[in-house]
mmCIF file of C-alpha atoms and ligand atoms in Angstrom:
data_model
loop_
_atom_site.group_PDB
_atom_site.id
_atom_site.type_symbol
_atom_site.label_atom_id
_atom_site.label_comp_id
_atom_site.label_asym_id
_atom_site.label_seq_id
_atom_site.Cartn_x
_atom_site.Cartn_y
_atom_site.Cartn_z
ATOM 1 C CA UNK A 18 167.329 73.477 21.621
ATOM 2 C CA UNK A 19 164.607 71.564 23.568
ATOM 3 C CA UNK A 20 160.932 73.210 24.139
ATOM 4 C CA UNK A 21 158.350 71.423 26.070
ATOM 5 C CA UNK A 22 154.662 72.228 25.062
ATOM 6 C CA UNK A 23 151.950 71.320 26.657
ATOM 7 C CA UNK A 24 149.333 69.868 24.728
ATOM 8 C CA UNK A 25 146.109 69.234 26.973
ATOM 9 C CA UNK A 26 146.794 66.946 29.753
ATOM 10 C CA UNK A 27 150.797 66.446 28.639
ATOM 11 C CA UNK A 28 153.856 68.018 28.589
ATOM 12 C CA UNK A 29 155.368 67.151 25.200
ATOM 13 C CA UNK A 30 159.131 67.772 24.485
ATOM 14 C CA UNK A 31 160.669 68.430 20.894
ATOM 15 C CA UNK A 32 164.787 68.900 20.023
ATOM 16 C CA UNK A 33 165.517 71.255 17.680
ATOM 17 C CA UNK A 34 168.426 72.124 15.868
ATOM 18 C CA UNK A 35 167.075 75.382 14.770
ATOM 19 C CA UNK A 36 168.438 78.915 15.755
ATOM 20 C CA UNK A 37 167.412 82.395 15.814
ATOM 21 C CA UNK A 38 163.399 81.499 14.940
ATOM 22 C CA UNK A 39 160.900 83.367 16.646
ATOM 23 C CA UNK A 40 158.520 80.463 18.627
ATOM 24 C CA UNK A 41 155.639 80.849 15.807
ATOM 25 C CA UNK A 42 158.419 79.990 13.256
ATOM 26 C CA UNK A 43 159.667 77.358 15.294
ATOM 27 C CA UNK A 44 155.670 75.964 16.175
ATOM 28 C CA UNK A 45 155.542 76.140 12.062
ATOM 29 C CA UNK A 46 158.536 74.190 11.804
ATOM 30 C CA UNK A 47 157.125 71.528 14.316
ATOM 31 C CA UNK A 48 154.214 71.187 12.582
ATOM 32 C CA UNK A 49 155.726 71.204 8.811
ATOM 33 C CA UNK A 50 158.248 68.513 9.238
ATOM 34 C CA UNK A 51 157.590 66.743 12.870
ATOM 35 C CA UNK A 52 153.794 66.452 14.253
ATOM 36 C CA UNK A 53 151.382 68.259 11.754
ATOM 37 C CA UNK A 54 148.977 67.216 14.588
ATOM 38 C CA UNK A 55 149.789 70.485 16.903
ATOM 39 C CA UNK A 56 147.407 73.101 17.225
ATOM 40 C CA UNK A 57 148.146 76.590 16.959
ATOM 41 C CA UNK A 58 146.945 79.935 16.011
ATOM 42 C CA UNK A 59 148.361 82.806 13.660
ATOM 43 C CA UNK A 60 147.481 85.288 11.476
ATOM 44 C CA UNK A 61 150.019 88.522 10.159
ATOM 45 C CA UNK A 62 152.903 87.085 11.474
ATOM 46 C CA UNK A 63 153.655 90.287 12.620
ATOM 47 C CA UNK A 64 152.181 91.553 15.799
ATOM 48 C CA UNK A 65 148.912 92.945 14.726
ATOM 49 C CA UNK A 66 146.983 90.527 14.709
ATOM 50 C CA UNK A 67 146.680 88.996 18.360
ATOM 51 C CA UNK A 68 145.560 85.464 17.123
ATOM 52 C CA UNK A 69 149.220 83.613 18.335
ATOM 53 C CA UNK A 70 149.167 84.514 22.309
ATOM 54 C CA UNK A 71 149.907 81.947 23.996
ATOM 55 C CA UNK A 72 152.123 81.480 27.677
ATOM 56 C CA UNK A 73 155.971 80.569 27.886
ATOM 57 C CA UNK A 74 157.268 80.123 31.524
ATOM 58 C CA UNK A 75 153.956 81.346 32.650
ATOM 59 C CA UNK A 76 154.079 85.121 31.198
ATOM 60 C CA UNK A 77 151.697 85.545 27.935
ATOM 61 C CA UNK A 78 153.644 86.762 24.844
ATOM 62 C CA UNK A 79 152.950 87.044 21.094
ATOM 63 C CA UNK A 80 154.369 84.013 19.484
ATOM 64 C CA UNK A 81 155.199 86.083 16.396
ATOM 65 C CA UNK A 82 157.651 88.306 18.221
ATOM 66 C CA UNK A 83 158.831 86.209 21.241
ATOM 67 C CA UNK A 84 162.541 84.599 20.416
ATOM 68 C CA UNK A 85 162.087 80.855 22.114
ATOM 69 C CA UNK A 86 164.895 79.855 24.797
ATOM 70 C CA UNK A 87 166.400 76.215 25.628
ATOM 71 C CA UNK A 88 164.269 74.549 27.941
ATOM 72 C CA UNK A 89 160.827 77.478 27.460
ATOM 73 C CA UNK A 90 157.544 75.340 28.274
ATOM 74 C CA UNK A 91 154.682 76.539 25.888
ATOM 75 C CA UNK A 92 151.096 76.922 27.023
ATOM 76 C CA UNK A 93 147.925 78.492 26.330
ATOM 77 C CA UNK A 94 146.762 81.135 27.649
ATOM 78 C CA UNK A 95 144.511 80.863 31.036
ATOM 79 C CA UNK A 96 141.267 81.257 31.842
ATOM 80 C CA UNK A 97 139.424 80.602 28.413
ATOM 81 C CA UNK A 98 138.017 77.168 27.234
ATOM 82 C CA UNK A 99 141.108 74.943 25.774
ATOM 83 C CA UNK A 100 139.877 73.995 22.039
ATOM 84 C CA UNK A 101 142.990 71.855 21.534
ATOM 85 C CA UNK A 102 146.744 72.241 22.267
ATOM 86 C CA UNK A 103 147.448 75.827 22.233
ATOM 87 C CA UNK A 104 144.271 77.286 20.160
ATOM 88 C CA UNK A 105 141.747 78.807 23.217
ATOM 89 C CA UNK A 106 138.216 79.837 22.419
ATOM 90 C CA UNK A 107 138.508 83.320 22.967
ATOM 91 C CA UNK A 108 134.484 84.189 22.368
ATOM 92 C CA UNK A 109 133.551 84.933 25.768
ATOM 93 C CA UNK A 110 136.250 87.572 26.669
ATOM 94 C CA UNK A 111 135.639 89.553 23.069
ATOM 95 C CA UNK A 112 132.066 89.446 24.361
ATOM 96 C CA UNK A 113 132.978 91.850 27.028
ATOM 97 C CA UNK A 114 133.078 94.588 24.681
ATOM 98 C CA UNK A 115 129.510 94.124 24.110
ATOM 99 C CA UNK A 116 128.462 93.686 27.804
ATOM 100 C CA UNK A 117 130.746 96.729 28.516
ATOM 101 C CA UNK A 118 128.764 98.870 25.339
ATOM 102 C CA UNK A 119 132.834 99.619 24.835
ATOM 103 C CA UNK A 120 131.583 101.925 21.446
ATOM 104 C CA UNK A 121 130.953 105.149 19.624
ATOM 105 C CA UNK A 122 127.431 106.189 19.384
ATOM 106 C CA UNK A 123 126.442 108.061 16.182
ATOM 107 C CA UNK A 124 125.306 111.264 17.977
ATOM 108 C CA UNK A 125 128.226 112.882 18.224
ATOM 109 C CA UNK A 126 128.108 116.010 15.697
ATOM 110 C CA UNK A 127 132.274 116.192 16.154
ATOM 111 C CA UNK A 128 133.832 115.149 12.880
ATOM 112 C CA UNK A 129 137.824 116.882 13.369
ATOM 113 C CA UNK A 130 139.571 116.978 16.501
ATOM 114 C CA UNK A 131 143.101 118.062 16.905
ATOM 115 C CA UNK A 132 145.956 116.282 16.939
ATOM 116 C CA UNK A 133 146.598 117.071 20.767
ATOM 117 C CA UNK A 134 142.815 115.164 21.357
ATOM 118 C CA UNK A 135 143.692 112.212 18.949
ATOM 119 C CA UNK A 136 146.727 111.583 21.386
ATOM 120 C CA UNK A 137 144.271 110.811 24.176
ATOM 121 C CA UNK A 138 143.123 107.381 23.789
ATOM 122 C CA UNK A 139 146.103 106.714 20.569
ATOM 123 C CA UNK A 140 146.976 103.663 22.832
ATOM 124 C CA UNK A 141 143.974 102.529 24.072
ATOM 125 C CA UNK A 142 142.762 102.157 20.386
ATOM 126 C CA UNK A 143 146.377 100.056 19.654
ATOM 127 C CA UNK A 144 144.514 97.074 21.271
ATOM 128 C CA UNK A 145 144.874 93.892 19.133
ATOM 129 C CA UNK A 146 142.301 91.658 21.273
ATOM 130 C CA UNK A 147 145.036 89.204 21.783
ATOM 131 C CA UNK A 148 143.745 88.247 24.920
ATOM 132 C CA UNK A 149 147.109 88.455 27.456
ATOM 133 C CA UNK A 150 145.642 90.465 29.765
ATOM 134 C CA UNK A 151 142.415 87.900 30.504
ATOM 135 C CA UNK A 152 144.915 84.980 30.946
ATOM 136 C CA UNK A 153 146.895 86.960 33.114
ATOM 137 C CA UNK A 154 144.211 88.396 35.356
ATOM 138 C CA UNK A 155 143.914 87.029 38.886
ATOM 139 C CA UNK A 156 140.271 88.806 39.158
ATOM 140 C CA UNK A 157 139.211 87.223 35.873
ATOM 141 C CA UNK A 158 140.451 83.337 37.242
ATOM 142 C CA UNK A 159 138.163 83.734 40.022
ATOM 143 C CA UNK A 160 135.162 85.864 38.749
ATOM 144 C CA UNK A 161 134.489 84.911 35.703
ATOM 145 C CA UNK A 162 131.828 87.111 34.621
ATOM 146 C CA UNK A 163 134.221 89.937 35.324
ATOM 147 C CA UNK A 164 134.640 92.395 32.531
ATOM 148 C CA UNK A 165 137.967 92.391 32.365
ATOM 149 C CA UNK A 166 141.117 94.741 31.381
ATOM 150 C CA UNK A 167 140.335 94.694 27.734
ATOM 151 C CA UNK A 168 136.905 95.224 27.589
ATOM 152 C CA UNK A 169 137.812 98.211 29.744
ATOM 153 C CA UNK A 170 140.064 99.792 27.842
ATOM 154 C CA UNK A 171 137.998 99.661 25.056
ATOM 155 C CA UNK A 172 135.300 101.587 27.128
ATOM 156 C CA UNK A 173 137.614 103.967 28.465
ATOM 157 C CA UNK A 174 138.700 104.500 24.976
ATOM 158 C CA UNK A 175 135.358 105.545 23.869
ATOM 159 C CA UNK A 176 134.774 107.474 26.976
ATOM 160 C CA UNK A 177 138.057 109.375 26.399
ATOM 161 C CA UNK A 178 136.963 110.560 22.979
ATOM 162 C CA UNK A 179 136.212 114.185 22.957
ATOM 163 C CA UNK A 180 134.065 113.477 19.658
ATOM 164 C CA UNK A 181 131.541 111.264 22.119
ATOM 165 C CA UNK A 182 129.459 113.573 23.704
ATOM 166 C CA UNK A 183 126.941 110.925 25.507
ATOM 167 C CA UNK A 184 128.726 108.054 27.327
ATOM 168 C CA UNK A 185 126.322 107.584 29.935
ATOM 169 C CA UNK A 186 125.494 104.079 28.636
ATOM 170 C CA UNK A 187 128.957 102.959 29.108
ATOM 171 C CA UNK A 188 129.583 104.525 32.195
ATOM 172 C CA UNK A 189 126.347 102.645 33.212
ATOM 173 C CA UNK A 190 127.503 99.385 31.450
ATOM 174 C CA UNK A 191 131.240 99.287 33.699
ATOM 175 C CA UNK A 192 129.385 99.643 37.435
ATOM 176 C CA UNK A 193 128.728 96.288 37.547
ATOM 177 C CA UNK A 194 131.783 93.379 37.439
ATOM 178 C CA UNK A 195 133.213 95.812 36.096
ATOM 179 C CA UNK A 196 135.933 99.139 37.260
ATOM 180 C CA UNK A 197 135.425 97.734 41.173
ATOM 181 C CA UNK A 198 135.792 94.382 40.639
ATOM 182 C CA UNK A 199 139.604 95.209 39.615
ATOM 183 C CA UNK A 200 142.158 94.739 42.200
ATOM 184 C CA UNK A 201 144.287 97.167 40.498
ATOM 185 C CA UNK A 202 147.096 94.440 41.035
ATOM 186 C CA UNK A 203 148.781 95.045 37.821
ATOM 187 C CA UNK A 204 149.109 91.809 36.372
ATOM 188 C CA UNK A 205 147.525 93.004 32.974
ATOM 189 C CA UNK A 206 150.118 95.875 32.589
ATOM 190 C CA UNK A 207 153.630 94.401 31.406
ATOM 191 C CA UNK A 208 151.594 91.214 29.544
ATOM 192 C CA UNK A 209 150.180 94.102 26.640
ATOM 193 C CA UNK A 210 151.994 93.536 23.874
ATOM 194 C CA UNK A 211 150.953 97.023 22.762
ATOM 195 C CA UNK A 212 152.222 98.743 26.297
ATOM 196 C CA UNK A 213 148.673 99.260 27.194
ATOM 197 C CA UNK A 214 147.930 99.792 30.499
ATOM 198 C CA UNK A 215 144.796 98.217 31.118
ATOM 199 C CA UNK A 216 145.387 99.100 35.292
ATOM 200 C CA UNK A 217 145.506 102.868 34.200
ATOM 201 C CA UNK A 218 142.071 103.146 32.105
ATOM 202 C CA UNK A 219 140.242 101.736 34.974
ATOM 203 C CA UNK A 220 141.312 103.889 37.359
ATOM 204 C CA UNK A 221 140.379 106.999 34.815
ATOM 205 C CA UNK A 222 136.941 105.001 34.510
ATOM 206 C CA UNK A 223 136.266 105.025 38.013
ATOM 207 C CA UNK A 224 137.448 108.878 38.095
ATOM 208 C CA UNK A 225 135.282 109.710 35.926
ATOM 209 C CA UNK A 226 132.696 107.657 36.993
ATOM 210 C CA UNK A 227 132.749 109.520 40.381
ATOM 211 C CA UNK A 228 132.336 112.788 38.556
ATOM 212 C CA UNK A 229 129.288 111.181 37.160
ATOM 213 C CA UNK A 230 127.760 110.814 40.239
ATOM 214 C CA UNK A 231 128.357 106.637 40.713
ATOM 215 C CA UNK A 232 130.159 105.404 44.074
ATOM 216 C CA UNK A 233 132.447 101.961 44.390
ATOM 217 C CA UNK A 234 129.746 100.366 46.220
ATOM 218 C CA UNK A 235 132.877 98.693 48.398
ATOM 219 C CA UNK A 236 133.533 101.856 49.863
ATOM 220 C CA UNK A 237 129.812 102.902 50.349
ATOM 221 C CA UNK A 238 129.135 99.765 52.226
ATOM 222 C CA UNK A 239 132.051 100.076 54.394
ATOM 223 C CA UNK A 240 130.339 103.435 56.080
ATOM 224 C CA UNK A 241 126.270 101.137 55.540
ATOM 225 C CA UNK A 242 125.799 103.062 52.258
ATOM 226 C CA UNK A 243 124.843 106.928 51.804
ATOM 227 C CA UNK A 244 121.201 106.075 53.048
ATOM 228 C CA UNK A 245 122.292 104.808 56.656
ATOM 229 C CA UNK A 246 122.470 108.682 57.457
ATOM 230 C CA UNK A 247 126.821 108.673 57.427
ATOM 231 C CA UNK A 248 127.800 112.190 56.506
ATOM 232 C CA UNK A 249 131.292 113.090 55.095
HETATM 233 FE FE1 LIG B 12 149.325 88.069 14.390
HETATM 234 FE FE2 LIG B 12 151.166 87.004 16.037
HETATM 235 S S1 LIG B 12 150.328 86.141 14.225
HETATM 236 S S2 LIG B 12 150.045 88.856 16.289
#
């Protein structure tokens, strides 16, 4: 089996004669017995972590559970500063969830809720930070103080939580590059390892942002805002 991986400005080819190894096996192998000099990240080895995303033939996957191909190109994932071969600095995106206040406050007085409410955000809280959805974000490549699908989630996951009783501050925190900056393109969707829809929560963000009394301000300036005197 040949993979090519690139490895900062080259495209680096290795032959392998090894079968039925999922790529972060086969990256370990690389490193082990042919160039300890590659750079990669891991962690559980299992899917939980998110630590070994990375791109092969341009769609992000988990290392750990992708089975490499003859002829796959490795590379890392997009739109995050390159630290060395396929290790990203993934700082800035995590800091989203701060910018987004994508958290529980400690006011809510709701300690049990029933298995029917735990369903609600179950998947949203399944998010492993791996960071697919960023590289895979055509909003993100071009705006890059965008919050992005992650971040989002996270905030939608919060405000989903019948135990949160206050989420005006995230509500707040989204307006800006945030829920109307997404092109709802999908792009984020099928990269989730998890089969989180990162698409999805935004659009219940904005819903319920509406409720809340905020307007996409695309749409308001389209008719010169609520103030020009427009009525509906
Ligand atoms: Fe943890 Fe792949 S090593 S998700």
């Amino acid at each position: 089996m040949k993979i090519d991986i690139k490895r900062d400005e080259q495209t680096v080819s290795y032959e392998l004669a090894c079968e039925d190894l999922t790529l972060l096996e086969l990256l370990t192998h690389i490193k082990t017995e042919i160039d300890s000099s590659l750079a990669f990240s891991s962690g559980c080895r299992s899917g939980v972590c998110g630590s070994c995303a990375m791109r092969v033939n341009g769609k992000e996957v988990l290392a750990c559970t992708y089975k490499p191909q003859d002829g796959d190109l490795i590379e890392p994932l997009r739109y995050a500063p390159l630290l060395r071969d396929l290790v990203v600095d993934m700082d800035k995106a995590l800091g989203f969830n701060k910018i987004a206040k994508a958290w529980g406050l400690p006011t809510s007085k709701i300690l049990n809720i029933s298995p029917k409410d735990a369903e609600i955000n179950e998947l949203q809280s399944d998010c492993i930070l791996c960071g697919a959805c960023y590289s895979a974000c055509p909003v993100y490549a071009v705006n890059p103080g965008f919050i992005g699908p992650f971040a989002l989630t996270r905030a939608w996951r919060y405000v989903s939580d019948v135990r949160e009783t206050d989420v005006t501050q995230t509500i707040a925190a989204v307006q800006t590059k945030g829920i109307y900056d997404c092109t709802l393109c999908n792009e984020c969707v099928p990269v989730c390892p998890q089969g989180i829809a990162p698409k999805q929560d935004i659009v219940m963000l904005r819903n319920k942002s509406g409720v809340m009394g905020y307007m996409d301000p695309n749409f308001a300036s389209s008719f010169g805002g609520f103030d020009s005197g427009f009525t509906f």
